[in-house]
XYZ file of C-alpha atoms in Angstrom:
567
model
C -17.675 36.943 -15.758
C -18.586 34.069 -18.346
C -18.326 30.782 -15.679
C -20.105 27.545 -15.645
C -21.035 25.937 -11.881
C -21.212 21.879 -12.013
C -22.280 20.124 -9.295
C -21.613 16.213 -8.740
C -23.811 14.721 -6.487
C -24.380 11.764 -5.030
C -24.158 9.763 -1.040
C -21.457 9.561 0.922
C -19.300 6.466 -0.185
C -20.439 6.674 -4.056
C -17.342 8.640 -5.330
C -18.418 12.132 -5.267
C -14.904 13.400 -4.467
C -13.468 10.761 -7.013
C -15.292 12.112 -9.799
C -14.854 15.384 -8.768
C -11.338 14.885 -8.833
C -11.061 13.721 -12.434
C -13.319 16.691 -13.354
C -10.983 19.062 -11.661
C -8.025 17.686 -13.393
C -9.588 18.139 -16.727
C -10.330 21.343 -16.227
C -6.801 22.271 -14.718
C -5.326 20.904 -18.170
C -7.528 23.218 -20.325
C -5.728 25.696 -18.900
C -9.206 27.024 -16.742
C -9.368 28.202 -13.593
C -11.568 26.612 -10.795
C -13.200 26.564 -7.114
C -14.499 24.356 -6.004
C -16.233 23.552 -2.353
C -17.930 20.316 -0.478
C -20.877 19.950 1.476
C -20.925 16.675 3.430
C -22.295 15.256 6.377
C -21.057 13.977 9.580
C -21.347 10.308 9.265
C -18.546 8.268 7.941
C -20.887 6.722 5.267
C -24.563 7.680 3.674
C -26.093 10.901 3.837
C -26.260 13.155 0.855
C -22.676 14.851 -0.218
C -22.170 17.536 -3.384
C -19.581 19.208 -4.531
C -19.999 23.019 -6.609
C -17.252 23.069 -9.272
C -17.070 26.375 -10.805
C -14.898 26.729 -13.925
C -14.057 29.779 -15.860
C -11.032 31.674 -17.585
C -10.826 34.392 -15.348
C -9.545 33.788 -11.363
C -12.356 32.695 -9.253
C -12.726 32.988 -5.416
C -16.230 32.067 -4.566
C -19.032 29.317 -5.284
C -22.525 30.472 -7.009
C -26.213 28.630 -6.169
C -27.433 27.903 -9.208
C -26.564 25.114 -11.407
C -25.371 24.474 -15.390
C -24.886 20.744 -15.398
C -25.957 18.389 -12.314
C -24.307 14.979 -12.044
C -26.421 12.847 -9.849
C -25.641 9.772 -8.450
C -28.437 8.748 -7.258
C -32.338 10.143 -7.131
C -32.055 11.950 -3.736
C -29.657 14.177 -5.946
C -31.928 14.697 -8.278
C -34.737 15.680 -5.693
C -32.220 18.059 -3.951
C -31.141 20.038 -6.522
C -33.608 20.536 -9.012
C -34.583 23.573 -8.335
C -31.291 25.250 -8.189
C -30.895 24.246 -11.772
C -30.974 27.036 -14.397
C -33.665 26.879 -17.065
C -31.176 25.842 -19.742
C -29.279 23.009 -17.218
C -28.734 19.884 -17.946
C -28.832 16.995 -15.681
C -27.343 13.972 -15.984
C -28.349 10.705 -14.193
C -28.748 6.918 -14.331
C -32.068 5.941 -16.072
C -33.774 4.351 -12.777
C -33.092 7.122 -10.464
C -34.653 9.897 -13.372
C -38.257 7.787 -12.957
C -40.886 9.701 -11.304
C -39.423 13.460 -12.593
C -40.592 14.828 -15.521
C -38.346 17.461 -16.384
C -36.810 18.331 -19.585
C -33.601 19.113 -18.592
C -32.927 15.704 -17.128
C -30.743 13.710 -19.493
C -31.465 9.414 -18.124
C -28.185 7.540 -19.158
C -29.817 3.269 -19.851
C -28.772 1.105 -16.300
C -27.076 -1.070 -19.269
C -25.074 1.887 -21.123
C -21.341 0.353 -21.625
C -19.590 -2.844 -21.856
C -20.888 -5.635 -19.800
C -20.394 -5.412 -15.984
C -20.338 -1.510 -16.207
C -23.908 -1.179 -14.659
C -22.138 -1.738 -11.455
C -23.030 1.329 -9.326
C -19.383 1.987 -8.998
C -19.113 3.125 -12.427
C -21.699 5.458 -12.540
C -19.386 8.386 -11.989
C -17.325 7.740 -14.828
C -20.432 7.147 -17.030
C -22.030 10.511 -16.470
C -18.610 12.749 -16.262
C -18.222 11.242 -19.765
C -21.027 12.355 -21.142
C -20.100 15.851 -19.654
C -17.089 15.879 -21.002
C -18.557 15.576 -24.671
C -20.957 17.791 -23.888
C -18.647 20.782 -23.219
C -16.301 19.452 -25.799
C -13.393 18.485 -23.858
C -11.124 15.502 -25.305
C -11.757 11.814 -24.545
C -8.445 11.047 -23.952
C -7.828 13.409 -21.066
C -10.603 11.565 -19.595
C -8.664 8.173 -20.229
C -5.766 9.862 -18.390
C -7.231 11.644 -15.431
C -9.433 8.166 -14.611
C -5.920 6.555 -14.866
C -4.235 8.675 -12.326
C -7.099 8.876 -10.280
C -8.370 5.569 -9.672
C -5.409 3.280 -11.848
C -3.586 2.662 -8.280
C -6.655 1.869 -6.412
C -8.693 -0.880 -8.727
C -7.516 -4.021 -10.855
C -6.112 -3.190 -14.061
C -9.475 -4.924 -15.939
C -12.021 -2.733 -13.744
C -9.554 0.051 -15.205
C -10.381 -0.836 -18.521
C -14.048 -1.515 -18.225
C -14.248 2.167 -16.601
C -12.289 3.405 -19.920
C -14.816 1.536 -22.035
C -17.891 2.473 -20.412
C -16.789 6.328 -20.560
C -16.213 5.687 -24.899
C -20.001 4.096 -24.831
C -21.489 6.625 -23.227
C -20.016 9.422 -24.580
C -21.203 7.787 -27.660
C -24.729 8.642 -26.889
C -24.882 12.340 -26.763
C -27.182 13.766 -28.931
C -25.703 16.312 -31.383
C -28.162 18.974 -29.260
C -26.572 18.523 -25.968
C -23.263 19.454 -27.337
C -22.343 23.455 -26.491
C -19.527 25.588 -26.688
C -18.085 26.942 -23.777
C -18.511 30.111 -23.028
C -14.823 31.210 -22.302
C -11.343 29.983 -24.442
C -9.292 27.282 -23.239
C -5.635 27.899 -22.311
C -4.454 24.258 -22.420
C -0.799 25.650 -22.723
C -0.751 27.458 -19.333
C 0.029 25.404 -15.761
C -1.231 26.685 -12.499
C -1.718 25.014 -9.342
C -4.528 23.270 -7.664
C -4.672 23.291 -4.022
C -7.056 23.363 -1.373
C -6.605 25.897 1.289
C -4.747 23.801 4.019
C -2.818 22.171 1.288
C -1.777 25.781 0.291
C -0.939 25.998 3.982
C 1.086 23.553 5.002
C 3.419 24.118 1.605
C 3.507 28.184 3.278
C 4.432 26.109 6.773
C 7.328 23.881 4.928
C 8.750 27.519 2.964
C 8.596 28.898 6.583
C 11.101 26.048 7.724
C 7.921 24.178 10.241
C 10.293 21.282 12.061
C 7.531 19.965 14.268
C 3.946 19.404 13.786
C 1.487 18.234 16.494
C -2.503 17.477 16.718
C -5.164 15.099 17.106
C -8.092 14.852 14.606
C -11.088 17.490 14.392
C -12.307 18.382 11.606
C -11.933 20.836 9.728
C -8.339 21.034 11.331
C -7.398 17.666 10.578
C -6.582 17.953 6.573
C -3.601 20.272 7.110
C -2.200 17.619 9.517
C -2.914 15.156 6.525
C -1.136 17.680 4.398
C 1.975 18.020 5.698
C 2.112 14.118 6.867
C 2.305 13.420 3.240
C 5.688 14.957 2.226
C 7.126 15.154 6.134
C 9.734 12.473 4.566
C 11.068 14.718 2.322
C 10.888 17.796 3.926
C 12.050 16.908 7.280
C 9.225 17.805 9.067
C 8.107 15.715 12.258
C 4.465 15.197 12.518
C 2.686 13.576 15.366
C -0.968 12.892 16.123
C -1.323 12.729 19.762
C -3.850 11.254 22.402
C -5.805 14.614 22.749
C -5.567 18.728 22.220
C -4.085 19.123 25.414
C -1.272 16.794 24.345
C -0.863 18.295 21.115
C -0.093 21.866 22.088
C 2.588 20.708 24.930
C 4.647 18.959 22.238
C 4.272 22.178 20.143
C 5.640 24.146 22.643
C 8.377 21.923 24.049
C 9.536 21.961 20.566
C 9.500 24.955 20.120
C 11.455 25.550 23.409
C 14.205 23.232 21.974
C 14.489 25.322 19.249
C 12.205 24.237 16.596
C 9.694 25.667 14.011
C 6.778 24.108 15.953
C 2.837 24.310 15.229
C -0.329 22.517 16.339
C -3.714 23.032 14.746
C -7.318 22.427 15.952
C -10.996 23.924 15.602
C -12.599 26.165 18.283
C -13.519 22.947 20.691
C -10.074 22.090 20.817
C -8.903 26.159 21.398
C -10.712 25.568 24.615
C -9.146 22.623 25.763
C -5.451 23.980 25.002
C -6.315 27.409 26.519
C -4.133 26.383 29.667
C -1.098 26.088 27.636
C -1.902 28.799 25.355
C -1.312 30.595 28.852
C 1.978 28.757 29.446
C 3.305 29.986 25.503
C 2.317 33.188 27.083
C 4.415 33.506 29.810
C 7.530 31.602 28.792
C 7.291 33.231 25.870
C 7.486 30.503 23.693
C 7.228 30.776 19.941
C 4.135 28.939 18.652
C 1.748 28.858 16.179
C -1.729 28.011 16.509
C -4.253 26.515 13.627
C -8.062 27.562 13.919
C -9.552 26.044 11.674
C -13.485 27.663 12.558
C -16.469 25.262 12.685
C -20.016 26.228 13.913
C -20.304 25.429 17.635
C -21.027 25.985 20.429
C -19.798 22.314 21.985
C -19.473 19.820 19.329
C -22.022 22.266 17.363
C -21.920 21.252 13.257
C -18.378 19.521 12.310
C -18.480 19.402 8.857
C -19.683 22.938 8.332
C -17.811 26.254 8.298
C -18.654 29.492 10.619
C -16.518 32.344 11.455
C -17.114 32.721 15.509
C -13.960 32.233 17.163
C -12.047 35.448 16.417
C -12.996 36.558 19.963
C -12.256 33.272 21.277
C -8.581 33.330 20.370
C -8.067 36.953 20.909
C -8.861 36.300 25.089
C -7.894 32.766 25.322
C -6.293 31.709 28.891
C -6.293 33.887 31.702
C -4.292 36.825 32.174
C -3.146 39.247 29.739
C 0.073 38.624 27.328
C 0.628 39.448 23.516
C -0.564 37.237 20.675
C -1.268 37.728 17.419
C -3.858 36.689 15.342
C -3.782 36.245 11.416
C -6.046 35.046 8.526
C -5.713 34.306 5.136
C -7.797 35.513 3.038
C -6.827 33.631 -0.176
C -5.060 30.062 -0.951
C -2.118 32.354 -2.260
C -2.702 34.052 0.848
C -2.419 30.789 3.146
C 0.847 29.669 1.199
C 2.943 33.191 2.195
C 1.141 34.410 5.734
C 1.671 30.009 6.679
C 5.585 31.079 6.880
C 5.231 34.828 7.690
C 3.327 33.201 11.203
C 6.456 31.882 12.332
C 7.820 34.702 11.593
C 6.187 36.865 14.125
C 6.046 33.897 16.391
C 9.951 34.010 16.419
C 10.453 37.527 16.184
C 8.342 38.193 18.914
C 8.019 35.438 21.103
C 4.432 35.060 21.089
C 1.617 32.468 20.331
C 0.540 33.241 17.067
C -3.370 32.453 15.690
C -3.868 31.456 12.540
C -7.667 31.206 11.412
C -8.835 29.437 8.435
C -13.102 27.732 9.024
C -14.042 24.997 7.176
C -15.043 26.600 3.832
C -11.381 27.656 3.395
C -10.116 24.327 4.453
C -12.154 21.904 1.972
C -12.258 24.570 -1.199
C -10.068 24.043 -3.757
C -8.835 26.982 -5.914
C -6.324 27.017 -8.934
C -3.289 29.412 -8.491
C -0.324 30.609 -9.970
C 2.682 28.570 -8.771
C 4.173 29.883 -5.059
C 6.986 31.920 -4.923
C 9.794 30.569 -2.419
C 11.723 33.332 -3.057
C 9.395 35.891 -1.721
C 9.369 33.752 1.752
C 12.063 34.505 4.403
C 13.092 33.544 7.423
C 13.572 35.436 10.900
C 14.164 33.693 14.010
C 14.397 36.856 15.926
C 17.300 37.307 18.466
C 19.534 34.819 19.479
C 22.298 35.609 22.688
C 25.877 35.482 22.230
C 27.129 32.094 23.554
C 28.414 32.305 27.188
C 31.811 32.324 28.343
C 31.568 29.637 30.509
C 29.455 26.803 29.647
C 26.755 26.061 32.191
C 26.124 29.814 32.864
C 22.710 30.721 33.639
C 20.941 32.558 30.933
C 18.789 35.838 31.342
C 16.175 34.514 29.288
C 13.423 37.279 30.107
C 16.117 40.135 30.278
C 14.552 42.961 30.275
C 14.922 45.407 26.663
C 13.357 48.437 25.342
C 11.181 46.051 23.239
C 10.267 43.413 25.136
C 11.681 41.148 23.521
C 14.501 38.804 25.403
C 17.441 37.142 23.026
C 16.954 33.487 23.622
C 19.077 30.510 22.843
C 18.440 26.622 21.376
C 19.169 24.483 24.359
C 20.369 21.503 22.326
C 22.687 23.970 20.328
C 23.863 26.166 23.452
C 26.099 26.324 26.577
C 23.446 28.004 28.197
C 21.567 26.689 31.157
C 17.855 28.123 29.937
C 15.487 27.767 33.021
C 11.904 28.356 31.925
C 8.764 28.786 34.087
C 4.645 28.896 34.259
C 5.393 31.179 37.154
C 5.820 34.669 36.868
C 10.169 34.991 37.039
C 12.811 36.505 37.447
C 15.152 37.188 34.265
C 16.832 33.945 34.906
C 13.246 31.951 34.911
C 13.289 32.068 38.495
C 9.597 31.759 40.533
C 9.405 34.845 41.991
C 5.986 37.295 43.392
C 7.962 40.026 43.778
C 6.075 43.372 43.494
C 8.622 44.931 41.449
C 9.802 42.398 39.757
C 6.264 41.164 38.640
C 5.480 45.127 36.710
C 8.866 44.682 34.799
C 8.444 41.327 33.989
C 4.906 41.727 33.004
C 5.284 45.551 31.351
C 8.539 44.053 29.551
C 5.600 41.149 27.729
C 3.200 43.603 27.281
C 5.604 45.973 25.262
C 5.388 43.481 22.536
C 1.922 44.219 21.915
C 2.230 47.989 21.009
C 5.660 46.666 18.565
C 3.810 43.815 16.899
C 0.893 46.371 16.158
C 3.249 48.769 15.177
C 4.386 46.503 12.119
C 1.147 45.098 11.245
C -0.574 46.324 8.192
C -3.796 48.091 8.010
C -6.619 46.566 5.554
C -6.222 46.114 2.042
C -8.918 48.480 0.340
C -10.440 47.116 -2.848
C -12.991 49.413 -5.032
C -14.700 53.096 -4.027
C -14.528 53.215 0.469
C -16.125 56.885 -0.078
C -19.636 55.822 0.620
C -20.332 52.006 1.841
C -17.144 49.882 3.256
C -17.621 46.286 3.824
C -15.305 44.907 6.023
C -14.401 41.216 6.032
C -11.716 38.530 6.926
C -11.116 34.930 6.187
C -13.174 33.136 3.284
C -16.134 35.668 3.369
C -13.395 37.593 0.857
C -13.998 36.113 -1.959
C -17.721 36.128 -2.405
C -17.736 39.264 -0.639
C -15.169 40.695 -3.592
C -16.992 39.342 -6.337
C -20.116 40.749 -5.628
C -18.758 44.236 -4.596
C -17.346 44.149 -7.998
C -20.764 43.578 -9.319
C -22.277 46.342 -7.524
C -19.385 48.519 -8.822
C -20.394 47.560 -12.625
C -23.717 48.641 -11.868
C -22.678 52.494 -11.101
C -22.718 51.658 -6.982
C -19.829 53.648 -5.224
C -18.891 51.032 -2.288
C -15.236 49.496 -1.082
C -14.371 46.268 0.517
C -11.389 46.628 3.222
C -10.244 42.637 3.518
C -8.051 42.377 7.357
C -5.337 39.907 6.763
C -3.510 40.948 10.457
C -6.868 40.984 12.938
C -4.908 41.557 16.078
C -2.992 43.529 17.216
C -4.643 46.069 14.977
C -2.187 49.453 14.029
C -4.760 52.164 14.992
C -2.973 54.384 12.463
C -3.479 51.976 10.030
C -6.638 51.005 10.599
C -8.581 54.385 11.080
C -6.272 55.942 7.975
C -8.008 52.888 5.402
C -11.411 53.348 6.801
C -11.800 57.480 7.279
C -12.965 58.057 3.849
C -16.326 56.012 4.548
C -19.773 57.291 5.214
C -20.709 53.607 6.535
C -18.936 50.477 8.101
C -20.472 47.159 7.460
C -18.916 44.001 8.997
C -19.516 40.933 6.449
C -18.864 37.657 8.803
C -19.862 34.244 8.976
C -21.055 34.904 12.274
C -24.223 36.652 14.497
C -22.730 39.069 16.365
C -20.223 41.202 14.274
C -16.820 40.036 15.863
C -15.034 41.698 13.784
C -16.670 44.843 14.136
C -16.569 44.311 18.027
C -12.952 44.135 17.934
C -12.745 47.082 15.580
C -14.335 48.873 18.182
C -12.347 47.676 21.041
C -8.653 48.357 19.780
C -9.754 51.042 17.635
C -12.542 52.952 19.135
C -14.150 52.903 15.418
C -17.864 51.883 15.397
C -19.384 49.990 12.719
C -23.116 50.839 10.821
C -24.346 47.242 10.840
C -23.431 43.750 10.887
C -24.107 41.441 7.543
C -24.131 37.929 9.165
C -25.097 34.354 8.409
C -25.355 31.701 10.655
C -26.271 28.142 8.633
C -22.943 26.360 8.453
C -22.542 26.965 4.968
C -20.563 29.820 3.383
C -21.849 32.717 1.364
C -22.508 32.434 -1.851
C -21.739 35.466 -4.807
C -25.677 35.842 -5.140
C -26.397 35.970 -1.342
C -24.157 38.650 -0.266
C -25.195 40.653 -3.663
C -29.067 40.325 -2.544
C -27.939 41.428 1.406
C -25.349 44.825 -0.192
C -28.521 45.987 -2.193
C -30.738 45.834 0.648
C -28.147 48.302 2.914
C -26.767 50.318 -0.202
């Protein structure tokens, strides 16, 4: 696949993401396709930030190491990521941070390049993504309009200007040498999206009719509240940051008692502080769903980086045993149709529901084809008949072949609904009755074997005959790509991607993976969750487990060199 990865560079505070941002949106109106992901720091300012900005004409899903053009903000860039460059990269810098390198590829924009005034550092991303731009060939004057409708609502309308001017002087100085071709067409007719993956799934939650939203701030969680704060107005959605986790999931789930589309999100930390109520959604049966958005831990561990160890966490969380389910996108298109289908199955079935993105999948931005409402419906599962007399006591947990009681809105019903942390009676009674505490809990546990029964088995991609690489979440993409690779190189090998983790359909399951000689799990983790759980609600054991435990996600390259060394 012909693709170029950029890289812009720079501390925290200097307008990485900015610049990024108007790079992105030139790209997105050539009609390219891009991914892009961050690496930054925990600190609220300094520290060295980057984002990988990989652009092509064919879909992308993953980031790749080295580097085609390096925009550095400053000289720790420089020093960073020099050797990831290629031997044909260019790098493009300001002419005091390129003293004391002497490399070729290093292209030193003069401190006093532009109009006067524009050797303020805060025009130093402007000054080098213009140079880029005529580098690759892209047109001025979608520079002049992305800057605009990036920054134009944020700085005085002079500063404006002087950034317009100093991008026309310095994309005056590119030598007729440093100008290349790309090397795939531009389709500046066609319109896709650009999304990052919690913006992907909080338009899935809106299609999926969300009416409240609770959560208090942890990254990598916290961007999807962002998300759908920012068009709650017009979409009627209620979103509320709370005092703390434990807060956050109690408003979910009195909401969702009331009768509302209700979810709360969080990262692993804050999965253990709302196990208690997880418990409660358990047995009162109340419809929730549940963001994990995966960050390396244990404790407080590494917030701003991505790890995929809290699939077992979710799958036990609380005490007791009661049906959940536990889902994971494995796409941005994926996020934007399995964000609705969650409260789906939440409805349908009563249940908390899981959803599991990491940090990776949160902060990556991908272009895709514009969502489908259509495709996106809406089951709320049963509702009882009214009464006949109003005030009559409701059998919320009556018992059915399915396990699954009708239930009723309070605010919209004549029923009295009486609901409990206790085990109950059908009526929500307390009640430690032998008997009454097998049907009750049998009646729960029935949902388990019907919400597997309706789950779908893997998706295979490529040969399973031989090697099968199992994976979940945003290992897929890299994963993919490099499979694809192998393929093109005469390797016979499969990649089986698990969108529905739990419940797993054994038929399913063990029908997608039979044709494989050998199981290998492909996680963000160091024990093979996956392939654990596999094992557990399967009884299928895996050959090995491909792990990696750094905080930052694979790259194309990385899992390539780690398939050839099992293949």
């Amino acid at each position: 696949m012909a693709n170029l990865n950029v890289v812009i560079a720079g501390a925290a505070g200097q307008g990485v993401q900015s610049a990024a941002a108007i790079f992105g949106r030139l790209c997105l109106r050539q009609g390219l396709h891009l991914f892009t992901t961050q690496d930054y720091q925990s600190r609220v300012r300094g520290g060295h930030n980057f984002m990988r900005i990989r652009i092509s004409d064919e879909p992308l899903g993953a980031s790749v190491r080295l580097i085609d053009y390096l925009v550095a903000l400053n000289e720790e860039s420089i020093r960073i990521h020099l050797y990831d460059l290629r031997p044909e990269a260019i790098t493009l810098c300001m002419e005091q941070d390129a003293e004391g390198f002497n490399d070729p590829r290093l292209r030193p924009l003069p401190n006093d390049a532009g109009p006067a005034k524009a050797d303020n550092p805060r025009f130093v991303g402007v000054k080098l993504l213009a140079m880029l731009i005529e580098m690759i060939g892209f047109d001025r004057r979608n520079l002049t309009d992305a800057v605009d409708i990036q920054l134009g609502k944020r700085i005085k309308p002079e500063v404006l200007q002087l950034n317009f001017d100093a991008a026309q002087a310095c994309a005056d100085l590119v030598s007729d040498e440093d100008r290349h071709e790309l090397p795939f067409a531009l389709h500046p007719e066609t319109q896709r999206m650009f999304v990052d993956g919690h913006e992907a799934l909080a338009l899935g939650m809106v299609a999926g009719g969300i009416g409240v939203y609770a959560g208090y701030p942890m990254s990598p969680s916290t961007s999807l509240m962002t998300a759908l704060a920012s068009f709650s107005r017009e979409m009627g959605v209620v979103v509320e940051q709370v005092e703390d986790e434990v807060a956050a999931i109690n408003v979910a789930c009195g909401a969702a008692f009331a009768g509302a589309r209700a979810a709360v999100g969080t990262s692993g930390a804050g999965i253990s502080l709302m196990s208690e109520t997880i418990g409660l959604a358990g047995i009162s049966e109340t419809p929730v769903v549940i963001l994990d958005a995966q960050r390396p831990g244990p404790s407080t561990g590494m917030a701003t980086r991505t790890e995929q160890a809290d699939l077992m966490q979710v799958v036990f969380a609380s005490q007791g045993e009661f049906p959940r389910a536990v889902i994971a996108p494995a796409d941005h298109e994926d996020a934007f149709y399995m964000g609705a289908e969650a409260f789906n199955i939440a409805e349908r079935w009563q249940i908390p529901v899981f959803i599991m993105t990491d940090q990776a999948f949160a902060d990556s931005q991908s272009t895709v084809e514009e969502f489908d409402p259509s495709r996106v419906t809406i089951d709320r599962g049963p509702v009882a008949e009214e009464p006949a007399a109003p005030g009559t006591l409701m059998p919320r947990y009556a018992v059915t072949d399915s396990g699954v009681s009708p239930r009723a809105y309070p605010v919209l019903s004549e029923w009295i609904i009486q609901q409990d942390s206790h085990e109950h009676t059908e009526i929500g009674h307390l009640s430690d009755n032998i008997d009454n505490r097998i049907t009750q809990f049998q009646k729960r546990m029935r949902k388990h074997d019907g919400i597997a029964a309706e789950f779908p088995g893997p998706e295979i991609v490529g040969d399973p005959e031989e090697a099968l690489f199992l994976c979940w979440g945003s290992t897929c993409g890299p994963l993919l790509e490099a499979a694809a690779l192998m393929r093109k190189e005469g390797h016979r090998l499969g990649v089986a991607v698990f969108r529905h983790l739990y419940p797993m359909n054994r038929k399913a399951v063990r029908r997608a993976l039979a044709p494989a000689e050998r199981l290998y799990t492909v996680e963000m983790n160091f024990t093979g969750q996956l392939g654990k759980l596999l094992l557990l609600e399967c009884g299928i054991a895996t050959t090995a487990h491909i792990g990696k435990i750094d905080g930052r996600l694979f790259t194309v390259k990385e899992i390539l060199f780690r398939l050839r060394e099992v293949i």
